[in-house]
Amino acid sequence: MADFENIVLEKGMYGIPGKSFTQVLEELDSSENYKGTALEGLDAYQRQLKRFGIKVSGPGSDTVEKFFSTTSSAALFPEYVSRAVSQGMESANKVTDLVATVTKIDGMDYRTIAAEEDPEYKELKPVMEGAHLPQTTIRVGDGLVKLKKHGRMLVSSYEALRFQKLDLFTVALRQIGAYIATSQMQDAVDALINGDGSKPGISFTEGTPNYSDFITLWGKLAPYSLNTVIAGTKAMEKLLQIPEFKDAQAGMNFQGTGKLCTPLGANLIHISGMEEGKIIGLDKNCALEMVQAGDVSTEYDKLIDRQLERASISVITGFARIYQNAAQGISCSD
């Protein structure tokens, strides 16, 4: 068993291509070795926090100063920042309700697949003996998917934060993550409405909207499923005034879980800042791919050597459309 208390920690462990700080630690100190012990359930990074007695959460959390008590423990600080930001992204992230898959890449250039179907595919006609089967052609897309960087600059100093509890500092970092998640959601919607660089945007049908509009939307999506509906604030207000949205079961679901739903069983998601008057219905299992260039990135040199001062926290992501007809829209009239 590797002795986690004798691992030499250094900032160079952050700069290994294709590997996170925790992955590097796991190679030196695998969690598999701790099954059946008191340390089972902790990953390699959490064992290092235990090694230096750093408690990052709870009423008895330590101060920021605890990370900088030794040179080795200071090397743990950038990973703490990245994890707290990631927690904020996960808690505020609605993107997972829209995307069919997440693809992680190492570079900045990405071409998604382009899936093209025979017109007969939607008609679901039986195939006669000896006839050709309707086909789906999958090829590499012609254009590059647009990747965007979102993040915040963390501006402070060790002196200003040294006596602050880590539990409180985590709250601020999680909020940074929530801001990033909101920006990613807006990028996902933009890829649907305006295209992703390799495929054009979706088509919109003029509507009121009313229940009939939703039936039409449901029909246009077939054979895909209408399982997700997204709308901005103004459009959402109109949706919630449709009589069929006020049935007792929908109200019970909202009161019990806080989740909005439609009469057709689709999840209804409010996107703050979405273009007014636009409503999008999609099959989340086929419509959108999330492309991510690495995980949460922090300027580890500044966080370790200069003890905060100015350090950027960022994530690079993009969104690609998969099946062209797996998303349709309604443009609401006033």
XYZ file of C-alpha atoms in Angstrom, residues 130-305:
176
model
C -35.727 -6.998 -51.887
C -36.162 -3.246 -51.397
C -33.497 -0.993 -49.935
C -33.723 -0.129 -46.249
C -34.017 3.564 -45.375
C -30.568 4.676 -44.347
C -28.950 7.055 -41.883
C -25.647 8.454 -43.135
C -23.148 9.477 -40.465
C -20.145 11.554 -41.467
C -17.844 14.145 -39.976
C -19.344 17.643 -39.944
C -18.129 20.235 -42.428
C -17.589 23.060 -39.944
C -15.872 23.413 -36.578
C -17.963 23.555 -33.427
C -17.609 26.888 -31.649
C -15.921 26.569 -28.257
C -16.169 29.435 -25.779
C -14.320 30.204 -22.573
C -16.321 31.273 -19.541
C -14.853 32.166 -16.192
C -14.144 34.723 -13.520
C -11.060 36.491 -12.246
C -10.510 35.811 -8.567
C -9.055 39.022 -7.138
C -7.946 39.072 -3.530
C -4.894 38.465 -1.376
C -3.848 35.912 1.147
C -3.776 38.612 3.813
C -7.407 39.526 3.120
C -8.615 35.937 3.300
C -6.228 34.164 5.658
C -8.629 34.187 8.624
C -11.776 33.485 6.582
C -13.390 30.091 7.110
C -13.078 27.735 4.157
C -16.779 26.933 4.462
C -17.624 30.576 3.701
C -15.019 30.867 0.953
C -16.519 27.755 -0.662
C -19.869 29.553 -0.924
C -18.243 32.340 -2.966
C -16.467 29.839 -5.223
C -19.658 27.863 -5.791
C -21.386 31.033 -6.910
C -18.654 31.523 -9.512
C -19.473 28.015 -10.707
C -23.169 28.902 -10.883
C -22.363 31.920 -13.093
C -20.353 29.700 -15.445
C -23.167 27.133 -15.619
C -25.657 29.866 -16.540
C -23.392 31.023 -19.372
C -23.071 27.461 -20.655
C -26.842 27.115 -20.720
C -27.129 30.250 -22.834
C -24.520 28.821 -25.231
C -26.552 25.617 -25.554
C -29.688 27.572 -26.438
C -27.726 29.693 -28.917
C -26.489 26.540 -30.672
C -30.083 25.387 -31.066
C -31.439 28.719 -32.307
C -28.542 29.977 -34.453
C -26.575 26.830 -35.252
C -23.319 25.436 -33.931
C -20.849 26.271 -36.686
C -21.456 22.976 -38.459
C -25.268 22.843 -38.629
C -27.870 25.605 -39.040
C -30.341 26.638 -36.377
C -33.769 25.138 -35.897
C -36.926 26.218 -37.689
C -39.640 28.132 -35.841
C -43.384 27.993 -36.451
C -45.523 31.024 -35.650
C -47.779 30.406 -32.661
C -49.811 31.988 -29.865
C -48.879 29.706 -28.030
C -51.763 27.427 -27.141
C -52.296 23.723 -26.653
C -52.826 23.233 -30.371
C -49.352 24.676 -31.018
C -47.877 22.019 -28.764
C -49.712 19.248 -30.539
C -48.285 20.565 -33.822
C -44.792 20.720 -32.293
C -45.152 17.155 -31.027
C -46.135 15.999 -34.516
C -43.243 17.797 -36.233
C -40.719 16.111 -33.933
C -41.941 12.568 -34.672
C -40.388 10.015 -34.654
C -38.332 11.828 -32.011
C -39.870 12.296 -28.572
C -40.958 15.651 -27.189
C -39.420 15.251 -23.738
C -37.971 18.725 -23.094
C -39.369 22.237 -23.606
C -37.294 25.360 -22.931
C -38.414 28.986 -22.872
C -37.388 32.415 -21.608
C -39.251 34.415 -18.988
C -41.868 36.072 -21.225
C -42.624 32.894 -23.138
C -42.759 30.927 -19.894
C -45.381 33.317 -18.526
C -47.524 32.631 -21.605
C -47.057 28.897 -21.298
C -48.175 28.815 -17.691
C -51.402 30.588 -18.647
C -52.466 27.804 -21.027
C -55.443 26.034 -19.344
C -54.024 22.567 -19.997
C -50.918 23.516 -17.987
C -53.057 24.090 -14.917
C -54.317 20.550 -14.390
C -54.244 19.158 -10.865
C -51.546 16.559 -11.507
C -49.142 19.165 -12.923
C -49.773 21.365 -9.888
C -49.121 18.485 -7.482
C -45.887 17.656 -9.280
C -44.691 21.268 -9.094
C -45.619 21.636 -5.426
C -44.027 18.316 -4.497
C -40.807 18.453 -6.524
C -40.468 22.049 -7.759
C -40.311 20.734 -11.350
C -42.539 22.176 -14.042
C -44.081 19.822 -16.573
C -46.266 20.017 -19.659
C -49.497 18.157 -20.464
C -47.507 16.081 -22.953
C -45.121 14.887 -20.235
C -42.108 16.948 -21.276
C -39.840 18.695 -18.784
C -40.354 22.452 -18.876
C -37.146 24.439 -18.281
C -36.955 28.178 -17.706
C -33.874 29.802 -19.287
C -33.267 33.298 -18.000
C -32.029 35.566 -20.793
C -33.343 33.384 -23.616
C -34.609 35.291 -26.646
C -38.127 36.541 -25.963
C -40.971 34.816 -27.725
C -39.017 31.667 -28.509
C -40.093 28.217 -27.296
C -38.059 25.132 -28.190
C -39.191 21.530 -27.980
C -36.596 18.808 -28.345
C -35.651 15.222 -27.765
C -32.808 15.577 -25.270
C -31.556 12.098 -26.172
C -30.771 13.077 -29.759
C -30.575 16.836 -30.188
C -27.441 18.242 -28.582
C -23.860 17.298 -27.715
C -21.752 19.165 -25.155
C -18.047 19.480 -26.008
C -15.671 20.278 -23.165
C -11.970 21.118 -23.502
C -10.685 19.935 -20.135
C -12.190 20.506 -16.708
C -12.275 23.637 -14.553
C -8.968 25.458 -15.130
C -7.260 27.518 -12.437
C -4.005 29.445 -12.557
C -2.230 27.214 -10.076
C 1.033 29.207 -10.137
C -0.686 32.317 -8.850
C -2.804 30.425 -6.334
C 0.280 28.755 -4.828
C 3.188 31.181 -5.248
